[in-house]
Amino acid sequence: RALRRAERIPPEKALRMAAASVEWLRDGFWPRASPPACAHAELARYAGPAYVTVAMFALYYIFLLFQTYSKLYLLNKRTPPAAAGRALGPRLRTALGVQPYRYHDPVTAAIKYGNTLDPLAILGDRMVGNTLEQLSPFLGSLWLYSIFVGPERAWLTGSVYIGSRALYPALFWAGSPWILLSTVPGYAIIWYHLGATLYALQALS
């Protein structure tokens, strides 16, 4: 009987029923996002600061990768192969071209953690350390400025900050006072964001 009833259903109605079933399943497992509180044009104004935020996180993770690989490079260069073989058995090589190590091994720890003897290790640590020190102040001040002053100029100041931060490895390697060409513009932009935000808040009150 069920087959006979199904045969009598018009194709158009069957398609509508199938579409309704798919929509029901989609809404159940993948709920639709609620419409934004502000108009699309208003959201588009914040595209610049959003791009700057994504670029900042991308640069941060590039620095993290450099920090990690610089230590692995030094480990591969400095650690005797025999010691690595005793610790891990066969001398396997990873896809990056460095040998795996046990990080609690004293020889490994001396190179990877607290290494103040290798310029490459110091460079990797400071690239990440200085970026992380200023990450929260920069992103926080960027979005405060975007909200209370305007996102258009935040795109410009944020781009200048990203550019100066990208120069940090080369300028750190060059030494003082060249490193100030990377750090001082960043500090100035952060405090400009904060000062302009406070000024805008005073005008609102």
Short mmCIF file of C-alpha atoms in Angstrom, two decimals:
data_model
loop_
_atom_site.label_atom_id
_atom_site.label_comp_id
_atom_site.label_asym_id
_atom_site.label_seq_id
_atom_site.Cartn_x
_atom_site.Cartn_y
_atom_site.Cartn_z
CA ARG A 1 0.00 0.00 0.00
CA ALA A 2 2.80 2.40 0.82
CA LEU A 3 4.37 1.76 -2.57
CA ARG A 4 1.06 2.42 -4.29
CA ARG A 5 0.61 5.73 -2.41
CA ALA A 6 4.17 6.74 -3.32
CA GLU A 7 3.47 6.02 -6.98
CA ARG A 8 0.48 8.39 -6.87
CA ILE A 9 2.53 11.35 -5.51
CA PRO A 10 3.19 13.89 -8.31
CA PRO A 11 6.89 14.45 -9.09
CA GLU A 12 6.65 18.15 -8.22
CA LYS A 13 5.28 17.36 -4.76
CA ALA A 14 7.94 14.72 -4.22
CA LEU A 15 10.66 17.24 -5.04
CA ARG A 16 9.16 19.77 -2.61
CA MET A 17 9.01 17.12 0.13
CA ALA A 18 12.63 16.12 -0.49
CA ALA A 19 13.77 19.76 -0.42
CA ALA A 20 11.87 20.33 2.83
CA SER A 21 13.52 17.26 4.37
CA VAL A 22 16.99 18.45 3.34
CA GLU A 23 16.30 21.92 4.75
CA TRP A 24 15.04 20.42 8.01
CA LEU A 25 18.19 18.31 8.36
CA ARG A 26 20.43 21.25 7.47
CA ASP A 27 18.83 23.56 10.01
CA GLY A 28 19.01 20.85 12.65
CA PHE A 29 22.70 20.07 12.25
CA TRP A 30 23.97 23.40 10.86
CA PRO A 31 21.87 26.26 12.26
CA ARG A 32 21.68 29.38 10.18
CA ALA A 33 23.47 32.42 11.52
CA SER A 34 21.19 35.11 12.84
CA PRO A 35 21.14 38.30 10.77
CA PRO A 36 23.67 40.91 11.93
CA ALA A 37 22.47 43.66 14.18
CA CYS A 38 23.92 46.30 11.87
CA ALA A 39 23.65 46.65 8.13
CA HIS A 40 26.11 45.07 5.72
CA ALA A 41 27.50 48.48 4.76
CA GLU A 42 28.26 49.19 8.41
CA LEU A 43 30.08 45.88 8.79
CA ALA A 44 32.07 46.55 5.62
CA ARG A 45 33.61 49.61 7.29
CA TYR A 46 35.44 47.29 9.69
CA ALA A 47 36.99 45.14 6.96
CA GLY A 48 40.29 47.04 7.23
CA PRO A 49 40.85 46.41 10.96
CA ALA A 50 39.73 42.81 10.46
CA TYR A 51 42.36 42.30 7.74
CA VAL A 52 44.99 43.86 10.00
CA THR A 53 44.00 41.47 12.82
CA VAL A 54 44.30 38.43 10.55
CA ALA A 55 47.67 39.67 9.22
CA MET A 56 48.95 40.22 12.76
CA PHE A 57 48.09 36.68 13.81
CA ALA A 58 49.62 35.30 10.60
CA LEU A 59 52.88 37.17 11.24
CA TYR A 60 52.90 35.98 14.85
CA TYR A 61 52.66 32.35 13.78
CA ILE A 62 55.38 32.86 11.17
CA PHE A 63 57.63 34.08 13.98
CA LEU A 64 56.64 31.06 16.09
CA LEU A 65 57.59 28.70 13.28
CA PHE A 66 60.94 30.47 12.88
CA GLN A 67 61.59 30.20 16.61
CA THR A 68 60.85 26.48 16.63
CA TYR A 69 62.78 25.64 13.50
CA SER A 70 65.81 27.71 14.57
CA LYS A 71 66.09 25.60 17.72
CA LEU A 72 65.65 22.36 15.78
CA TYR A 73 68.30 23.53 13.31
CA LEU A 74 70.73 24.19 16.16
CA LEU A 75 69.90 20.84 17.75
CA ASN A 76 70.57 19.05 14.49
CA LYS A 77 73.85 20.96 14.12
CA ARG A 78 75.17 20.74 17.68
CA THR A 79 73.90 17.45 19.15
CA PRO A 80 76.20 14.47 18.46
CA PRO A 81 74.40 11.90 16.29
CA ALA A 82 75.46 9.13 18.67
CA ALA A 83 73.68 10.80 21.59
CA ALA A 84 70.53 11.23 19.55
CA GLY A 85 70.74 7.58 18.49
CA ARG A 86 71.02 6.39 22.08
CA ALA A 87 68.03 8.48 23.12
CA LEU A 88 65.68 7.54 20.30
CA GLY A 89 66.96 4.40 18.64
CA PRO A 90 67.17 4.63 14.83
CA ARG A 91 68.35 7.98 13.51
CA LEU A 92 65.16 8.97 11.78
CA ARG A 93 64.81 12.30 10.05
CA THR A 94 61.68 14.38 9.93
CA ALA A 95 60.20 16.04 6.86
CA LEU A 96 61.96 19.26 7.90
CA GLY A 97 65.34 17.61 7.71
CA VAL A 98 66.15 17.56 11.43
CA GLN A 99 66.38 14.69 13.86
CA PRO A 100 63.73 14.17 16.56
CA TYR A 101 64.91 14.69 20.13
CA ARG A 102 63.68 14.25 23.68
CA TYR A 103 63.18 17.78 24.99
CA HIS A 104 63.95 16.82 28.59
CA ASP A 105 67.40 15.62 27.59
CA PRO A 106 70.02 17.95 29.16
CA VAL A 107 71.83 18.54 25.87
CA THR A 108 68.57 19.34 24.11
CA ALA A 109 67.26 21.57 26.90
CA ALA A 110 70.49 23.57 26.94
CA ILE A 111 69.96 24.51 23.29
CA LYS A 112 66.19 24.79 23.06
CA TYR A 113 65.35 26.45 26.39
CA GLY A 114 67.19 29.41 27.87
CA ASN A 115 69.79 29.49 25.13
CA THR A 116 71.74 32.75 25.40
CA LEU A 117 74.79 31.61 23.46
CA ASP A 118 73.49 31.13 19.90
CA PRO A 119 72.55 34.34 18.02
CA LEU A 120 69.99 32.44 15.93
CA ALA A 121 68.24 31.14 19.06
CA ILE A 122 68.22 34.60 20.62
CA LEU A 123 66.75 36.06 17.42
CA GLY A 124 63.93 33.51 17.37
CA ASP A 125 63.14 34.04 21.04
CA ARG A 126 63.00 37.82 20.74
CA MET A 127 60.94 37.74 17.54
CA VAL A 128 58.26 35.82 19.40
CA GLY A 129 58.79 37.43 22.79
CA ASN A 130 58.59 41.05 21.67
CA THR A 131 55.66 40.34 19.35
CA LEU A 132 53.77 38.59 22.13
CA GLU A 133 54.53 41.40 24.59
CA GLN A 134 52.83 43.92 22.29
CA LEU A 135 50.13 41.69 20.78
CA SER A 136 47.37 42.37 23.30
CA PRO A 137 48.04 46.13 23.56
CA PHE A 138 48.09 46.48 19.77
CA LEU A 139 44.94 44.49 18.99
CA GLY A 140 43.04 45.95 21.94
CA SER A 141 43.95 49.53 21.03
CA LEU A 142 43.28 48.86 17.33
CA TRP A 143 39.67 47.80 17.92
CA LEU A 144 38.99 50.48 20.53
CA TYR A 145 40.18 53.03 17.99
CA SER A 146 38.10 51.42 15.23
CA ILE A 147 34.92 51.53 17.30
CA PHE A 148 35.20 54.93 18.93
CA VAL A 149 37.20 56.91 16.36
CA GLY A 150 36.77 55.19 13.00
CA PRO A 151 37.88 52.06 11.19
CA GLU A 152 39.14 53.82 8.07
CA ARG A 153 42.27 55.29 9.65
CA ALA A 154 42.75 52.16 11.76
CA TRP A 155 43.47 50.32 8.53
CA LEU A 156 46.35 52.72 7.84
CA THR A 157 47.86 52.73 11.33
CA GLY A 158 47.44 48.97 11.61
CA SER A 159 49.21 48.40 8.31
CA VAL A 160 52.13 50.58 9.43
CA TYR A 161 52.35 48.55 12.63
CA ILE A 162 52.39 45.24 10.71
CA GLY A 163 55.10 46.60 8.41
CA SER A 164 57.31 47.75 11.26
CA ARG A 165 56.79 44.45 13.06
CA ALA A 166 57.74 42.46 9.93
CA LEU A 167 61.09 44.32 9.89
CA TYR A 168 61.90 43.21 13.44
CA PRO A 169 64.06 40.15 12.56
CA ALA A 170 66.36 42.05 10.18
CA LEU A 171 66.64 45.10 12.45
CA PHE A 172 67.24 42.97 15.55
CA TRP A 173 70.03 41.20 13.70
CA ALA A 174 71.49 44.56 12.71
CA GLY A 175 71.52 45.60 16.37
CA SER A 176 71.01 48.88 18.17
CA PRO A 177 69.92 51.53 17.29
CA TRP A 178 68.41 49.97 14.14
CA ILE A 179 65.98 47.87 16.18
CA LEU A 180 64.28 51.09 17.28
CA LEU A 181 63.00 51.51 13.71
CA SER A 182 60.78 48.49 14.36
CA THR A 183 59.78 48.91 18.00
CA VAL A 184 59.31 52.68 18.41
CA PRO A 185 56.74 53.07 15.58
CA GLY A 186 54.76 50.21 17.09
CA TYR A 187 54.74 51.77 20.56
CA ALA A 188 53.76 55.14 19.09
CA ILE A 189 50.83 53.62 17.16
CA ILE A 190 49.52 51.81 20.24
CA TRP A 191 49.57 54.97 22.34
CA TYR A 192 48.10 56.99 19.49
CA HIS A 193 45.18 54.54 19.37
CA LEU A 194 44.68 54.77 23.12
CA GLY A 195 44.99 58.56 23.27
CA ALA A 196 42.60 59.11 20.36
CA THR A 197 40.12 56.69 21.95
CA LEU A 198 40.20 58.58 25.26
CA TYR A 199 39.70 61.86 23.39
CA ALA A 200 36.70 60.41 21.54
CA LEU A 201 35.23 59.10 24.81
CA GLN A 202 35.53 62.54 26.37
CA ALA A 203 33.69 64.04 23.39
CA LEU A 204 30.89 61.48 23.81
CA SER A 205 30.44 62.34 27.46
#
